[in-house]
XYZ file of C-alpha atoms in Angstrom:
78
model
C -0.056 -0.033 0.072
C 1.185 3.451 -0.924
C 2.217 5.949 1.824
C -0.371 8.723 1.805
C 1.119 12.265 0.980
C -0.129 15.827 0.320
C -1.164 16.022 -3.211
C -2.923 18.350 -5.548
C -6.097 16.751 -6.949
C -7.890 18.061 -9.815
C -11.457 17.133 -10.485
C -13.405 17.466 -13.626
C -17.029 17.994 -14.788
C -16.878 14.943 -17.213
C -14.798 11.715 -17.675
C -14.016 13.054 -21.094
C -12.288 16.045 -19.587
C -10.329 13.665 -17.197
C -9.319 11.406 -19.956
C -8.203 14.540 -22.009
C -6.109 15.715 -19.015
C -4.164 12.359 -18.950
C -3.331 12.740 -22.635
C -2.350 16.336 -22.538
C -0.081 15.667 -19.354
C 1.702 12.854 -21.046
C 2.358 15.201 -24.151
C 3.432 18.132 -22.067
C 5.342 16.079 -19.450
C 3.357 17.098 -16.459
C 3.795 14.456 -13.700
C 0.893 12.820 -12.194
C -1.845 10.067 -12.855
C -5.555 9.547 -13.119
C -6.972 8.307 -9.863
C -10.603 7.776 -8.539
C -11.945 10.875 -6.923
C -11.044 10.754 -3.194
C -14.097 10.170 -0.801
C -13.355 13.342 0.866
C -14.047 15.144 -2.340
C -17.344 15.387 -4.278
C -17.100 15.861 -8.039
C -18.993 15.691 -11.222
C -17.083 12.587 -12.511
C -15.568 9.760 -10.833
C -11.808 10.523 -11.933
C -9.292 13.148 -10.983
C -5.752 14.001 -11.801
C -3.270 13.576 -8.979
C 0.154 15.371 -9.067
C 2.764 17.046 -6.894
C 1.846 20.334 -5.433
C 4.996 21.874 -7.215
C 3.281 21.018 -10.532
C 0.463 23.411 -9.900
C 1.589 26.487 -12.090
C 2.878 24.208 -14.846
C -0.400 22.255 -14.855
C -2.572 25.444 -14.936
C -0.607 26.736 -17.798
C -0.970 23.616 -19.988
C -4.664 23.423 -19.073
C -5.343 27.108 -20.263
C -3.318 26.402 -23.437
C -5.302 23.336 -24.464
C -8.615 24.494 -23.109
C -9.312 21.854 -20.396
C -11.365 23.328 -17.440
C -11.232 21.856 -14.000
C -14.185 21.517 -11.716
C -12.018 22.187 -8.644
C -8.392 22.052 -7.334
C -7.920 20.276 -3.993
C -4.843 19.700 -1.670
C -5.492 16.404 0.175
C -3.659 13.356 1.456
C -3.628 10.642 -1.340
């Protein structure tokens, strides 16, 4: 079992947005992975993007450039 750490978790309105985020992050080398939305968060879709807190600005820039809109961004133990 992974040790829980404080991470940035991005939720999305739709599953399609979450899947697009995974594809874009691989292309632009933003670290992270798709995970089920943590129980402590409620979201429109069941998937979220989990990454290091240090990736916040890089990730926001990439999302703005390609037009992916997040539902919310959370700092939580994952």
